[in-house]
Short mmCIF file of C-alpha atoms in Angstrom, two decimals:
data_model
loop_
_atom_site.label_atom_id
_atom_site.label_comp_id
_atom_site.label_asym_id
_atom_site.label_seq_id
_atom_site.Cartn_x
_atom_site.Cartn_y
_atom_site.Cartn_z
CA UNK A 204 -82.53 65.07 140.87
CA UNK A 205 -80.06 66.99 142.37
CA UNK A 206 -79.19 70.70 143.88
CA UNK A 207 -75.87 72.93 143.42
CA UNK A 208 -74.59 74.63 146.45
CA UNK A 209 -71.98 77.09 147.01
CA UNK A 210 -70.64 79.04 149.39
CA UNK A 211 -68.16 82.03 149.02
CA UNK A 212 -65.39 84.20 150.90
CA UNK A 213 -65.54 83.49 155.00
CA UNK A 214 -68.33 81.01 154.85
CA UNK A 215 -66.36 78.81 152.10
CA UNK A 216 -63.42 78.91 154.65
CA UNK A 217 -65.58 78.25 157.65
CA UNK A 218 -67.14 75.22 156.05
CA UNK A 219 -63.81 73.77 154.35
CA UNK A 220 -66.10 73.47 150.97
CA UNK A 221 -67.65 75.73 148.20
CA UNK A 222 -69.37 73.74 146.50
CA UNK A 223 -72.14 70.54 147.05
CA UNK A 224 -74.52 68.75 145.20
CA UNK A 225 -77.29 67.51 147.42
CA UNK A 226 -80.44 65.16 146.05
CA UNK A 227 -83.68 67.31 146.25
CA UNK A 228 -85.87 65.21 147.99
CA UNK A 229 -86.95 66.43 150.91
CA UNK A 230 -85.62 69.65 150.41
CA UNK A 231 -88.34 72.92 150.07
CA UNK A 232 -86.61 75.59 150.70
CA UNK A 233 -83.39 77.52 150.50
CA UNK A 234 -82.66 76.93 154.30
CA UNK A 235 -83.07 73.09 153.95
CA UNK A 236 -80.33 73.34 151.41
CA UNK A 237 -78.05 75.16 153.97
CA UNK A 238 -79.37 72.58 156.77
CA UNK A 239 -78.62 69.64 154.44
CA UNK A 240 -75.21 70.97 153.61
CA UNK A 241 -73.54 73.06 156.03
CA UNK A 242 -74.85 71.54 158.94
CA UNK A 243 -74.07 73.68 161.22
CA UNK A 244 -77.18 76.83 161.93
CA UNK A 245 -77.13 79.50 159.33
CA UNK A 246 -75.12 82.52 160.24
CA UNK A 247 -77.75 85.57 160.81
CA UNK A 248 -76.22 87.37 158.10
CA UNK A 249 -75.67 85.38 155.37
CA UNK A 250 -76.48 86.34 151.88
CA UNK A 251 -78.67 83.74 150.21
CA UNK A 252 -78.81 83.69 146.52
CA UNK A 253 -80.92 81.24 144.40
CA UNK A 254 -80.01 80.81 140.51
CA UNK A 255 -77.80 83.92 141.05
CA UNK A 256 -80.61 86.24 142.22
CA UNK A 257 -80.68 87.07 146.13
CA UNK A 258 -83.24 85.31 148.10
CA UNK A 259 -84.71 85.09 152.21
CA UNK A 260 -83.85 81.80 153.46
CA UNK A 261 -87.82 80.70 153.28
CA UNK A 262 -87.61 80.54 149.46
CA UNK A 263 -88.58 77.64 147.59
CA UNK A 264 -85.82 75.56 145.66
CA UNK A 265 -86.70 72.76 142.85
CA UNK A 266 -84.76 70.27 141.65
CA UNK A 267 -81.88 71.80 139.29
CA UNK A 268 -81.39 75.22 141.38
CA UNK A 269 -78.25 76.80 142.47
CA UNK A 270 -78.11 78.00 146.05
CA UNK A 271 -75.60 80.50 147.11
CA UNK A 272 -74.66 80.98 150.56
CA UNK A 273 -72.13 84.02 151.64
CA UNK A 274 -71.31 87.02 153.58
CA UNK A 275 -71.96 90.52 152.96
CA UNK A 276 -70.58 91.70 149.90
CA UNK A 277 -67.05 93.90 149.71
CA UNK A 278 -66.94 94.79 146.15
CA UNK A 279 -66.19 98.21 144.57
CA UNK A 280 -63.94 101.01 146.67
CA UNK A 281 -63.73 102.60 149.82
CA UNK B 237 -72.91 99.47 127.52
CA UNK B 238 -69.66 97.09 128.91
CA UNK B 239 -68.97 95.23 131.63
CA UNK B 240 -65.10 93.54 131.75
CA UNK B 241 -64.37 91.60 134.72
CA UNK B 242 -60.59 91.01 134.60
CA UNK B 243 -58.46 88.26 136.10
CA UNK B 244 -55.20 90.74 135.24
CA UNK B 245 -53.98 94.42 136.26
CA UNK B 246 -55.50 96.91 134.10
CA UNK B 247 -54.70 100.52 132.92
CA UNK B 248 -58.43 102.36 133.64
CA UNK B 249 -57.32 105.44 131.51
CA UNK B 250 -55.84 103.49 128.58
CA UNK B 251 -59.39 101.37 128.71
CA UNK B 252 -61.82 104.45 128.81
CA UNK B 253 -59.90 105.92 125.82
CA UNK B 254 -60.19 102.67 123.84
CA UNK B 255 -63.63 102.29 124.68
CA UNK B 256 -64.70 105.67 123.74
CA UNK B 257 -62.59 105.56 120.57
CA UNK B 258 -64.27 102.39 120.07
CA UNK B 259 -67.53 103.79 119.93
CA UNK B 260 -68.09 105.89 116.57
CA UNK B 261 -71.62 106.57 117.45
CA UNK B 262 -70.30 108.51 120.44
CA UNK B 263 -68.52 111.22 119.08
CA UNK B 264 -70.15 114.48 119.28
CA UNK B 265 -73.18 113.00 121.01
CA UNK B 266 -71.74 113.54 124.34
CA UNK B 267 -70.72 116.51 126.11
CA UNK B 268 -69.80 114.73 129.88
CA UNK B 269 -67.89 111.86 130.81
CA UNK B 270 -67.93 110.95 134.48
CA UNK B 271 -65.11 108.27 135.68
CA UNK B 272 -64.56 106.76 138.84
CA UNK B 273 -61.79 104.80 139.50
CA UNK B 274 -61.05 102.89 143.13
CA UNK B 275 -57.57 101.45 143.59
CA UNK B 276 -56.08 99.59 146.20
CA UNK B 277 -54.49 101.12 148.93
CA UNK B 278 -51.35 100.16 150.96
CA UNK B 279 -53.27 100.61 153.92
CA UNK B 280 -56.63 99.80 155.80
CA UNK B 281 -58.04 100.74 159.15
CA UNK B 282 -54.37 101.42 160.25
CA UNK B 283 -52.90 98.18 159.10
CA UNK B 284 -50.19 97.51 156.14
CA UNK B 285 -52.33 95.87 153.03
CA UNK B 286 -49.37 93.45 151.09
CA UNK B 287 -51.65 92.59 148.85
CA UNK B 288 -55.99 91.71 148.71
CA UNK B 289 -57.27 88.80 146.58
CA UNK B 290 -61.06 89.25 146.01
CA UNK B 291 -62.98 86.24 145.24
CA UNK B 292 -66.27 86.60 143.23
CA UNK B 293 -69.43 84.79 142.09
CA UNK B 294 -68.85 85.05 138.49
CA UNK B 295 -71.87 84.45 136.10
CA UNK B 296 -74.26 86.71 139.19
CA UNK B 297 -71.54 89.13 139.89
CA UNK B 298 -71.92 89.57 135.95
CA UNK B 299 -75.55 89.56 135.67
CA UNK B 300 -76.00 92.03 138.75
CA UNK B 301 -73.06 94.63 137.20
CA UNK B 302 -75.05 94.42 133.88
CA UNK B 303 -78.65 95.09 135.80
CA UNK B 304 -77.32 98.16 137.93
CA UNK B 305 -75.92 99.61 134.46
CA UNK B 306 -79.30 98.75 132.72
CA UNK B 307 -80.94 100.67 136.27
CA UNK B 308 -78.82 103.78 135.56
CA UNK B 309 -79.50 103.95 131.53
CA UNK B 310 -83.35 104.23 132.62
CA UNK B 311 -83.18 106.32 134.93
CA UNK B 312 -80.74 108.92 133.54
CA UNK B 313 -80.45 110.26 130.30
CA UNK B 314 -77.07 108.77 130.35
CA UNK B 315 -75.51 107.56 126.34
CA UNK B 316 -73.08 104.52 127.28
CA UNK B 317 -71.75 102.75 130.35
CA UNK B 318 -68.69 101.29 130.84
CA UNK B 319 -67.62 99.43 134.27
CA UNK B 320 -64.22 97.05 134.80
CA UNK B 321 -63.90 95.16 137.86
CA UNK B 322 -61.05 93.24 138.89
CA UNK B 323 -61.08 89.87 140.56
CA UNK B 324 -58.51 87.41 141.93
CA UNK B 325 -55.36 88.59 143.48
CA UNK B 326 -54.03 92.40 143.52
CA UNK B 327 -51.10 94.55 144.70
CA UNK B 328 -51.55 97.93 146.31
CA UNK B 329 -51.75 100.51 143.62
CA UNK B 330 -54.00 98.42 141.74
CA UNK B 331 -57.16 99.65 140.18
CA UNK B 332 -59.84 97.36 141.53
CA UNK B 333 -62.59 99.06 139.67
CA UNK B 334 -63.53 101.68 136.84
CA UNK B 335 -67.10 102.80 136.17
CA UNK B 336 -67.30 105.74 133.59
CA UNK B 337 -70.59 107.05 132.10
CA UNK B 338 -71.00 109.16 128.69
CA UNK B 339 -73.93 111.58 128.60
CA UNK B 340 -75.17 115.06 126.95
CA UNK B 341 -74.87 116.72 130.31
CA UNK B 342 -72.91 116.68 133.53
CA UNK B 343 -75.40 116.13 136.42
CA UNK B 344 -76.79 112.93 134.75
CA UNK B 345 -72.92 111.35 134.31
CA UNK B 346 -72.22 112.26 137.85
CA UNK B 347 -75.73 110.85 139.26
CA UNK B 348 -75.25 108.12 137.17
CA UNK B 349 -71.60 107.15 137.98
CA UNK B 350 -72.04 107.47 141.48
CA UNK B 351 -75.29 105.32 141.65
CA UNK B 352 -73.67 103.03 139.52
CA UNK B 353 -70.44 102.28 142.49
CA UNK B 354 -72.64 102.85 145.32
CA UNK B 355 -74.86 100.11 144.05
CA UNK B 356 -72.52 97.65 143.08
CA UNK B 357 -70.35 97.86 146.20
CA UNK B 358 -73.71 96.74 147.87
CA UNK B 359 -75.41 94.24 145.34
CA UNK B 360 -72.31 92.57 142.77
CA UNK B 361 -70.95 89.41 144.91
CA UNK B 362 -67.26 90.53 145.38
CA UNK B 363 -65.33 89.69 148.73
CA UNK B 364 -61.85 91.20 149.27
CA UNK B 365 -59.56 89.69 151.93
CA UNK B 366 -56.70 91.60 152.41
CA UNK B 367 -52.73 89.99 153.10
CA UNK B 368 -51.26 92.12 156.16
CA UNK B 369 -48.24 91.47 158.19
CA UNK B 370 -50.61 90.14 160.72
CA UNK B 371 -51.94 87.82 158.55
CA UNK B 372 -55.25 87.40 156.06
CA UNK B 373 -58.56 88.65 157.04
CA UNK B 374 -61.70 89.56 155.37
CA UNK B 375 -62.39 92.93 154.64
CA UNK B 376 -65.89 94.12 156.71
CA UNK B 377 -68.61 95.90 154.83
CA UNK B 378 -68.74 99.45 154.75
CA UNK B 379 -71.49 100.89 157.11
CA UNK B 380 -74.23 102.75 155.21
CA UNK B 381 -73.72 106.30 154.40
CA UNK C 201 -52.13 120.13 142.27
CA UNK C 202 -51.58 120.79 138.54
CA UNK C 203 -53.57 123.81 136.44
CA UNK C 204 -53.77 123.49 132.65
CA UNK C 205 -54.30 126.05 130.17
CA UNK C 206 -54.01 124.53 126.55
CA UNK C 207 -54.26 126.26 123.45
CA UNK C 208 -54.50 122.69 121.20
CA UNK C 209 -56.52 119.37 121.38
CA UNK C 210 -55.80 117.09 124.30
CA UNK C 211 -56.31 113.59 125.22
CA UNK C 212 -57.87 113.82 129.10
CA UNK C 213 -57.26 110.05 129.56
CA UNK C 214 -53.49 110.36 128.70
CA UNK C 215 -53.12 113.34 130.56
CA UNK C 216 -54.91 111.85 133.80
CA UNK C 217 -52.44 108.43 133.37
CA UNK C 218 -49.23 110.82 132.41
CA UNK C 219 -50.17 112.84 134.91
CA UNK C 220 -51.05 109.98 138.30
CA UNK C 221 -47.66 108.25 136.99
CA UNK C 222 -45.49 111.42 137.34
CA UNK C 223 -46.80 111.75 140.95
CA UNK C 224 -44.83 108.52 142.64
CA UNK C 225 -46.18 109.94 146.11
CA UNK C 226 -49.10 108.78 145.49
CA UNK C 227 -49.04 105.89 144.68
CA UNK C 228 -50.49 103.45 147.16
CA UNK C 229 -52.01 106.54 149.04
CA UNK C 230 -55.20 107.06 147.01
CA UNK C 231 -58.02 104.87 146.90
CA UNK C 232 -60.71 106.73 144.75
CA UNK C 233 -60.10 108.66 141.55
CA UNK C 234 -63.05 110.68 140.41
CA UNK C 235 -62.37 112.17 136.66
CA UNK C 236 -65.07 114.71 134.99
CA UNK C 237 -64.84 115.75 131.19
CA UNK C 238 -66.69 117.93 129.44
CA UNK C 239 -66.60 117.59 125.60
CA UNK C 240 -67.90 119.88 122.51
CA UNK C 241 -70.83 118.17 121.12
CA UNK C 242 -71.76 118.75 117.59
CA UNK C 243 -75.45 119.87 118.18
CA UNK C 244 -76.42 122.46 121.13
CA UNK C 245 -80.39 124.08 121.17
CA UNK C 246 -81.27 122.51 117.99
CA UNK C 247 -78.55 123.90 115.89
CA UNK C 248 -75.67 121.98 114.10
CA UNK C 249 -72.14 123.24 115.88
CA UNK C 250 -69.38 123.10 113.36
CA UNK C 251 -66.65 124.74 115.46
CA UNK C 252 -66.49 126.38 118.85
CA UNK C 253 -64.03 129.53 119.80
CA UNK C 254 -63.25 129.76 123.43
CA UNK C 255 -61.94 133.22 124.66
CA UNK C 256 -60.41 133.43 127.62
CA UNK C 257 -59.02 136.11 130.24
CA UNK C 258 -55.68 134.78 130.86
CA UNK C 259 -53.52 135.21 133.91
CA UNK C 260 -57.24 135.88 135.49
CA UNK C 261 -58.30 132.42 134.42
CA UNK C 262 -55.44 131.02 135.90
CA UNK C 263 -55.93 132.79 139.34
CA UNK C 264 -59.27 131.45 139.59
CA UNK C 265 -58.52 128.27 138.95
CA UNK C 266 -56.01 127.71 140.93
CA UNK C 267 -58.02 129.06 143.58
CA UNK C 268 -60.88 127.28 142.96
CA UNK C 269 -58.37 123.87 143.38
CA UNK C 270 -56.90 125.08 146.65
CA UNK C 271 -60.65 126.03 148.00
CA UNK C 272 -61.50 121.80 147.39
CA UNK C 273 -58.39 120.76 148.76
CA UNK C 274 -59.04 123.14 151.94
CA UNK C 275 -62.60 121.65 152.19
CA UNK C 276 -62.45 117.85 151.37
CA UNK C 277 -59.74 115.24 152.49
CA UNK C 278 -58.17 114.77 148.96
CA UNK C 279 -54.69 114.25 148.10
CA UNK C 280 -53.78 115.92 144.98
CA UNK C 281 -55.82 117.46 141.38
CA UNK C 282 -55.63 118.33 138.07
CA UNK C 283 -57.33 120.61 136.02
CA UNK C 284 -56.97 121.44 132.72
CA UNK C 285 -58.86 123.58 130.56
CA UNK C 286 -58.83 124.44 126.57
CA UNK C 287 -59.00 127.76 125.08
CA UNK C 288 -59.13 128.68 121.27
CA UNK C 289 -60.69 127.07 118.35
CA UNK C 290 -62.27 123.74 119.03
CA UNK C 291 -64.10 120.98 116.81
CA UNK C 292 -66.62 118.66 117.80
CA UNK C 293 -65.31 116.11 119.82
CA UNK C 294 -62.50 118.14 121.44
CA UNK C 295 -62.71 117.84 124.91
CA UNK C 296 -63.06 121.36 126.65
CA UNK C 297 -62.35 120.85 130.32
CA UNK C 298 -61.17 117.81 132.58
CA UNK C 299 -61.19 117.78 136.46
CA UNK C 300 -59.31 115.25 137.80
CA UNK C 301 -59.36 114.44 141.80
CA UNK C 302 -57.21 112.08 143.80
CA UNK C 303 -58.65 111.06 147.62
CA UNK C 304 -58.15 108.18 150.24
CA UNK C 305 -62.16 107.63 149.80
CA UNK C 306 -64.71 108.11 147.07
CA UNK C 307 -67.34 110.55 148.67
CA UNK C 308 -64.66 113.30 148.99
CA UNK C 309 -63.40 112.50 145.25
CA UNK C 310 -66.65 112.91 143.70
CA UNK C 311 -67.53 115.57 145.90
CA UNK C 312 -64.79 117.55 145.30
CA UNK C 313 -64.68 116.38 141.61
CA UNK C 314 -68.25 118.05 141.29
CA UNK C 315 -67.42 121.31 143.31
CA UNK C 316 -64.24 121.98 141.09
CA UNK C 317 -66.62 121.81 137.15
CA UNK C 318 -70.16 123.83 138.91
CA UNK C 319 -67.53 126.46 140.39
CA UNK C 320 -64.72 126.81 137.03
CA UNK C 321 -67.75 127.42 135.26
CA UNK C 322 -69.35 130.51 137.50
CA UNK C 323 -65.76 132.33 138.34
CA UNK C 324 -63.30 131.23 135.71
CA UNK C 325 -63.62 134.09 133.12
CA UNK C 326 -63.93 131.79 129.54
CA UNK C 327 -66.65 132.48 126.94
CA UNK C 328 -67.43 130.59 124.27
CA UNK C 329 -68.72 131.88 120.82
CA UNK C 330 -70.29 128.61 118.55
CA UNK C 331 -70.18 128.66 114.74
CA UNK C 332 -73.56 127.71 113.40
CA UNK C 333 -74.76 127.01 109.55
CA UNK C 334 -76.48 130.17 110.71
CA UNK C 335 -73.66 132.24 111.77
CA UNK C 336 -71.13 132.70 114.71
CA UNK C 337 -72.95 133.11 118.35
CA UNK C 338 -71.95 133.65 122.16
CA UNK C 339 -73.22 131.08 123.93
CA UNK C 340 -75.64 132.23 126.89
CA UNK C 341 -74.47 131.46 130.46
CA UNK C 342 -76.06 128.05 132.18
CA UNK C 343 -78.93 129.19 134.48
CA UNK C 344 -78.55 128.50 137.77
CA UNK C 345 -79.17 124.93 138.54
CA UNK D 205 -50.12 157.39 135.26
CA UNK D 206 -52.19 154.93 133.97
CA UNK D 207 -54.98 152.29 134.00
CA UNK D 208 -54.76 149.31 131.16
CA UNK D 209 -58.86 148.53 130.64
CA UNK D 210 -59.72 145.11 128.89
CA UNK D 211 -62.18 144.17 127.29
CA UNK D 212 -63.56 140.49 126.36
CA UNK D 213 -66.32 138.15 124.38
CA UNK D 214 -69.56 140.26 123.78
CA UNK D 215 -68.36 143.33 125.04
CA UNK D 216 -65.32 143.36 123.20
CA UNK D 217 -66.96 143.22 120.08
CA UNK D 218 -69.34 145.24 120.67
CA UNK D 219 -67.36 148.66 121.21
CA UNK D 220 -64.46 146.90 118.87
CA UNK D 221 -61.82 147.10 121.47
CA UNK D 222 -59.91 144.58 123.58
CA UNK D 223 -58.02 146.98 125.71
CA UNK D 224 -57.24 150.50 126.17
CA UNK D 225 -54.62 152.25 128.44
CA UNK D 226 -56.58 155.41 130.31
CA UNK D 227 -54.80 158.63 132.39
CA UNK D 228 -56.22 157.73 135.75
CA UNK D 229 -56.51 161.34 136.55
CA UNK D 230 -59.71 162.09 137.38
CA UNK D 231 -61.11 157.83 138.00
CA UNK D 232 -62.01 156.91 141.15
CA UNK D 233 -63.50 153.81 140.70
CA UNK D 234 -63.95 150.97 138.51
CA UNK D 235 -67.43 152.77 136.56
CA UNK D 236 -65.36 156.04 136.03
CA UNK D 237 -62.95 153.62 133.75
CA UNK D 238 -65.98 152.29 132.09
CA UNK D 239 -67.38 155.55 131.49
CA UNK D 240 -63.87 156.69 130.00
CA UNK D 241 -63.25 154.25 127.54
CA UNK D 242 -66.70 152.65 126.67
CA UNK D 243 -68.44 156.13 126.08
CA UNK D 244 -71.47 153.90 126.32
CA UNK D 245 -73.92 153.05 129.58
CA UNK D 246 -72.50 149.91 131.29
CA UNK D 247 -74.68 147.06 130.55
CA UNK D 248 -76.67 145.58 134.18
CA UNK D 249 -75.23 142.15 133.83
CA UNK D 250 -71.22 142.98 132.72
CA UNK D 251 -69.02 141.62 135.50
CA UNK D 252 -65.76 144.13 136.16
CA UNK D 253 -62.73 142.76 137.73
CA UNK D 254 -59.77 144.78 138.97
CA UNK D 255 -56.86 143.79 139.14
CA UNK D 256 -58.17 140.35 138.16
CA UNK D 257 -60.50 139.97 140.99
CA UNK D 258 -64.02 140.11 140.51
CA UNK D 259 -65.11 143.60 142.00
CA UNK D 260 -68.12 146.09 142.32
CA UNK D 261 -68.77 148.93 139.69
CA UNK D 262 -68.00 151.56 143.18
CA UNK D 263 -64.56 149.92 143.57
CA UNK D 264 -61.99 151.76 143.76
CA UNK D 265 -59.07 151.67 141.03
CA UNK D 266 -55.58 153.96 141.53
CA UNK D 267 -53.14 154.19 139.46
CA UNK D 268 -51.53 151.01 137.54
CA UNK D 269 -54.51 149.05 137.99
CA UNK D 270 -55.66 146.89 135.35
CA UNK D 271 -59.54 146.59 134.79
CA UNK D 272 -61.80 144.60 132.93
CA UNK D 273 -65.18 144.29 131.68
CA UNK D 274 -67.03 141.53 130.29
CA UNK D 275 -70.36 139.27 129.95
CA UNK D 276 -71.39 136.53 132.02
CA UNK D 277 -68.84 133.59 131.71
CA UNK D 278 -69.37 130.56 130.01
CA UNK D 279 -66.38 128.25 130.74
CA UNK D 280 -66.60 124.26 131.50
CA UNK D 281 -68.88 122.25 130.36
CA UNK D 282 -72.42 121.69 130.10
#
């Protein structure tokens, strides 16, 4: 009955962690996973991905999901 | 259609040719290749770049590479895809990242070459932090076009 | 800047690493390659192509390349091309024509990448004759896109 | 006192010469040398260069000039 969570790049290194497992209960949404976890408030422009496909902070989560928390993306070339 | 990601330097010429060679259904079926290649410079925004490690979400970096070359095969009349992208830690000079598309004609391997970087420098979950002789930072996004 | 005339087959890949290793000055300067081929396919209108001749106006051809090279480099921020261009008998699969363009950034790769094939093939005097199970023809020039 | 004329492709074949070397007494422009050597009307769409630059039928040639005449080009790729 549990939750993955992981965070990436400057968000990883702000929180000193990249990855959690929090129980679900109580948890509804993609934000409560951040609240649960980071617990500090969610940057305004973090990237929120749930079971690898990007996500608003309002969306649901169940029990077994992967949340994904991290900055604007950098890939690619100039 | 291929998608590498690669922990190791890589020769983007030397992979296109195997690819293609690779491919015996290709030959004579296409008339354009388009190739884009983006290597690492050994400078940024004025500074001196030592070297950039770029961190990466691996199994959705891989799933969103393989649904932005799925994108461009419907909506071009484009014959194969190939993209390499390079994670972990790389000196300047480095590729970081080769997309090359096989069609019958140019316009659709251009189109689809360029959608295909475009896109993926806004949607695959890459994060480059560059090593300068002030120190590590994060590289910024690029501002839209 | 390097311009290519070549009378046999050529491998664009190994040309484009041959060439980007030969030029140590840039190394660390570029961040975007942008690479177009153009290859004979084996089928063109409906009809079968077993070989394809490719005349040429020499010295003129030349000119006009080059030209056409120094025009992109005037016009777009890139640091160095290469061009190079078959003439003669070719087979299916041969590539024809690769366009090769080094820049700091991609737009002005692809850009110029794009402006160096649509212009070689207005003002760069080549035609090329195709041998058909029904008999040798010139092929008619591209309308205008 | 001469003009070298070349031929290519289409044209070439079709009046079975690839070049020709002309008196330029008597040319004045780059038509005149068509009109010499091709002893045919100049087809509308046949591009003329002089001197290897692309030119106008009305351009002038002189002496040691080379000119040439041929179809629509064809070069690159599709």
């Amino acid at each position: 009955m549990s939750i993955t969570v992981r965070f990436f790049a400057s968000i990883r290194e702000k929180l000193g962690k990249e990855q959690d497992i929090i129980e679900s209960k109580g948890i509804t949404c993609a934000a409560d996973v951040w609240n649960r976890s980071a617990r500090i408030p969610l940057p305004g422009n973090t990237l929120v991905a749930v079971n690898m496909e990007y996500a608003r902070p309002d969306q649901p989560v169940r029990d077994g999901d992967e949340v994904a928390f991290f900055p604007p993306v950098t890939g690619g070339a100039r | 259609m291929k998608i590498l990601l690669v922990a190791e330097a890589f020769d983007p010429w030397r992979e296109v040719e195997r690819y293609q060679s690779g491919q015996p259904g290709l030959a004579g079926k296409f008339g354009a290749t388009a190739v884009f290649v983006g290597t690492l410079r050994d400078f940024n925004r004025g500074n001196e770049v030592q070297s950039m490690t770029l961190e990466h979400y691996a199994p959705m970096t891989r799933r969103h590479l393989e649904r932005v070359a799925e994108e461009a095969s419907a909506r071009w009349p484009i014959e194969d895809v190939l993209v390499i992208h390079r994670y972990g830690e790389l000196r300047p000079n480095d590729p970081i990242v080769c997309v090359a598309v096989w069609a019958a004609h140019r316009d659709a391997a251009f189109d689809a070459c360029r959608y295909l970087i475009d896109e993926l420098k806004t949607r695959a979950p890459f994060w480059k932090q560059e090593l300068t002789p002030q120190g590590r930072r994060w590289v910024a996004p690029e501002k839209t076009k």
